[in-house]
Amino acid sequence: QVQLVESGGGSVQAGGSLTLSCAASGFRQSMAWFRQTPGKEREGVAWIHEESGHTYDIETVRGRFTIFQDSAKNTLYLQMNSLKPEDTGMYYCAASRRWGTWSDPRIYDYWGQGTQVTVSS
């Protein structure tokens, strides 16, 4: 069983920064951050493979967001810089024990409760 507890969301002005944290327990092969806004599908933002540390992210956040982990603390992070209003949404961390398309929510069996990020212009 994998348990995920997120923290770090909040409200910032455009151009600001936030760091999201996700404390994880239990075996997982990879982890990711997703975001969702009302009426839209959950969108994969960034992914990391637990063992290798290899990462992927989407083009709209590249150069602004960084996914990384502290294995000693069993914590996943998403450092978000140069935030834009379109980054607003509920952010979820997710853990998977399976291989698949990293941005497909269906390969993730475990989800955090979500943390809200609001970016004002």
PDB file of C-alpha atoms in Angstrom, residues 30-113:
ATOM      1  CA  SER A  30       7.497   6.033 -10.428  1.00  0.00           C
ATOM      2  CA  MET A  31       5.751   9.165  -9.246  1.00  0.00           C
ATOM      3  CA  ALA A  32       4.202  12.118 -10.954  1.00  0.00           C
ATOM      4  CA  TRP A  33       2.460  15.407 -10.462  1.00  0.00           C
ATOM      5  CA  PHE A  34      -0.890  16.008 -12.134  1.00  0.00           C
ATOM      6  CA  ARG A  35      -3.118  19.053 -12.150  1.00  0.00           C
ATOM      7  CA  GLN A  36      -6.778  19.560 -12.804  1.00  0.00           C
ATOM      8  CA  THR A  37      -9.128  22.489 -13.231  1.00  0.00           C
ATOM      9  CA  PRO A  38     -12.941  22.298 -13.175  1.00  0.00           C
ATOM     10  CA  GLY A  39     -14.349  20.859 -16.362  1.00  0.00           C
ATOM     11  CA  LYS A  40     -11.016  19.623 -17.643  1.00  0.00           C
ATOM     12  CA  GLU A  41      -9.271  16.290 -17.568  1.00  0.00           C
ATOM     13  CA  ARG A  42      -6.456  15.631 -15.163  1.00  0.00           C
ATOM     14  CA  GLU A  43      -3.199  16.619 -16.851  1.00  0.00           C
ATOM     15  CA  GLY A  44       0.204  15.075 -16.223  1.00  0.00           C
ATOM     16  CA  VAL A  45       2.728  17.791 -15.424  1.00  0.00           C
ATOM     17  CA  ALA A  46       5.931  15.959 -14.527  1.00  0.00           C
ATOM     18  CA  TRP A  47       7.162  12.429 -13.803  1.00  0.00           C
ATOM     19  CA  ILE A  48      10.128  10.814 -12.118  1.00  0.00           C
ATOM     20  CA  HIS A  49      11.382   7.259 -12.010  1.00  0.00           C
ATOM     21  CA  GLU A  50      12.169   6.331  -8.423  1.00  0.00           C
ATOM     22  CA  GLU A  51      15.336   4.357  -8.974  1.00  0.00           C
ATOM     23  CA  SER A  52      17.012   6.179 -11.862  1.00  0.00           C
ATOM     24  CA  GLY A  53      15.767   9.688 -11.142  1.00  0.00           C
ATOM     25  CA  HIS A  54      14.944  10.097 -14.821  1.00  0.00           C
ATOM     26  CA  THR A  55      12.282  12.748 -15.394  1.00  0.00           C
ATOM     27  CA  TYR A  56       9.801  13.942 -17.967  1.00  0.00           C
ATOM     28  CA  ASP A  57       7.647  17.059 -18.046  1.00  0.00           C
ATOM     29  CA  ILE A  58       5.252  18.784 -20.367  1.00  0.00           C
ATOM     30  CA  GLU A  59       6.331  21.557 -22.665  1.00  0.00           C
ATOM     31  CA  THR A  60       4.189  24.219 -21.019  1.00  0.00           C
ATOM     32  CA  VAL A  61       6.125  23.941 -17.746  1.00  0.00           C
ATOM     33  CA  ARG A  62       9.570  23.147 -19.092  1.00  0.00           C
ATOM     34  CA  GLY A  63      12.202  25.452 -17.712  1.00  0.00           C
ATOM     35  CA  ARG A  64       9.826  26.673 -15.002  1.00  0.00           C
ATOM     36  CA  PHE A  65       8.921  23.529 -13.032  1.00  0.00           C
ATOM     37  CA  THR A  66      11.303  20.951 -11.626  1.00  0.00           C
ATOM     38  CA  ILE A  67      10.322  17.564 -10.247  1.00  0.00           C
ATOM     39  CA  PHE A  68      12.771  16.011  -7.826  1.00  0.00           C
ATOM     40  CA  GLN A  69      12.852  13.683  -4.853  1.00  0.00           C
ATOM     41  CA  ASP A  70      14.611  13.342  -1.548  1.00  0.00           C
ATOM     42  CA  SER A  71      14.914   9.605  -1.131  1.00  0.00           C
ATOM     43  CA  ALA A  72      16.127   9.883   2.444  1.00  0.00           C
ATOM     44  CA  LYS A  73      12.949  11.736   3.362  1.00  0.00           C
ATOM     45  CA  ASN A  74      10.711   9.728   1.040  1.00  0.00           C
ATOM     46  CA  THR A  75       9.417  12.987  -0.332  1.00  0.00           C
ATOM     47  CA  LEU A  76       8.601  14.118  -3.848  1.00  0.00           C
ATOM     48  CA  TYR A  77       8.747  17.800  -4.749  1.00  0.00           C
ATOM     49  CA  LEU A  78       7.589  20.078  -7.510  1.00  0.00           C
ATOM     50  CA  GLN A  79       9.433  23.374  -7.603  1.00  0.00           C
ATOM     51  CA  MET A  80       7.344  25.856  -9.572  1.00  0.00           C
ATOM     52  CA  ASN A  81       8.879  29.131 -10.705  1.00  0.00           C
ATOM     53  CA  SER A  82       7.634  31.909 -12.964  1.00  0.00           C
ATOM     54  CA  LEU A  83       4.074  30.853 -12.291  1.00  0.00           C
ATOM     55  CA  LYS A  84       1.366  31.882 -14.718  1.00  0.00           C
ATOM     56  CA  PRO A  85      -2.409  32.193 -14.233  1.00  0.00           C
ATOM     57  CA  GLU A  86      -2.849  29.148 -16.475  1.00  0.00           C
ATOM     58  CA  ASP A  87      -0.948  27.079 -13.903  1.00  0.00           C
ATOM     59  CA  THR A  88      -3.887  27.467 -11.543  1.00  0.00           C
ATOM     60  CA  GLY A  89      -5.458  24.188 -10.520  1.00  0.00           C
ATOM     61  CA  MET A  90      -5.603  21.375  -8.021  1.00  0.00           C
ATOM     62  CA  TYR A  91      -2.286  19.568  -7.999  1.00  0.00           C
ATOM     63  CA  TYR A  92      -2.058  15.883  -7.168  1.00  0.00           C
ATOM     64  CA  CYS A  93       0.884  13.620  -6.634  1.00  0.00           C
ATOM     65  CA  ALA A  94       0.495  10.053  -7.836  1.00  0.00           C
ATOM     66  CA  ALA A  95       2.429   6.819  -7.541  1.00  0.00           C
ATOM     67  CA  SER A  96       2.587   3.882  -9.886  1.00  0.00           C
ATOM     68  CA  ARG A  97       3.966   0.370  -9.706  1.00  0.00           C
ATOM     69  CA  ARG A  98       3.423  -0.201 -13.422  1.00  0.00           C
ATOM     70  CA  TRP A  99       4.991   0.823 -16.689  1.00  0.00           C
ATOM     71  CA  GLY A 100       2.959   2.810 -19.171  1.00  0.00           C
ATOM     72  CA  THR A 101       2.506   6.247 -20.651  1.00  0.00           C
ATOM     73  CA  TRP A 102       3.574   8.454 -17.787  1.00  0.00           C
ATOM     74  CA  SER A 103       0.916  11.083 -18.418  1.00  0.00           C
ATOM     75  CA  ASP A 104      -1.948   8.562 -18.430  1.00  0.00           C
ATOM     76  CA  PRO A 105      -3.718   8.780 -15.057  1.00  0.00           C
ATOM     77  CA  ARG A 106      -4.867   5.170 -15.438  1.00  0.00           C
ATOM     78  CA  ILE A 107      -1.434   3.738 -14.655  1.00  0.00           C
ATOM     79  CA  TYR A 108      -1.422   5.350 -11.221  1.00  0.00           C
ATOM     80  CA  ASP A 109      -2.994   3.392  -8.422  1.00  0.00           C
ATOM     81  CA  TYR A 110      -2.309   5.816  -5.611  1.00  0.00           C
ATOM     82  CA  TRP A 111      -3.182   9.487  -5.354  1.00  0.00           C
ATOM     83  CA  GLY A 112      -2.735  12.226  -2.831  1.00  0.00           C
ATOM     84  CA  GLN A 113      -5.616  14.351  -1.632  1.00  0.00           C
TER      85      GLN A 113
END
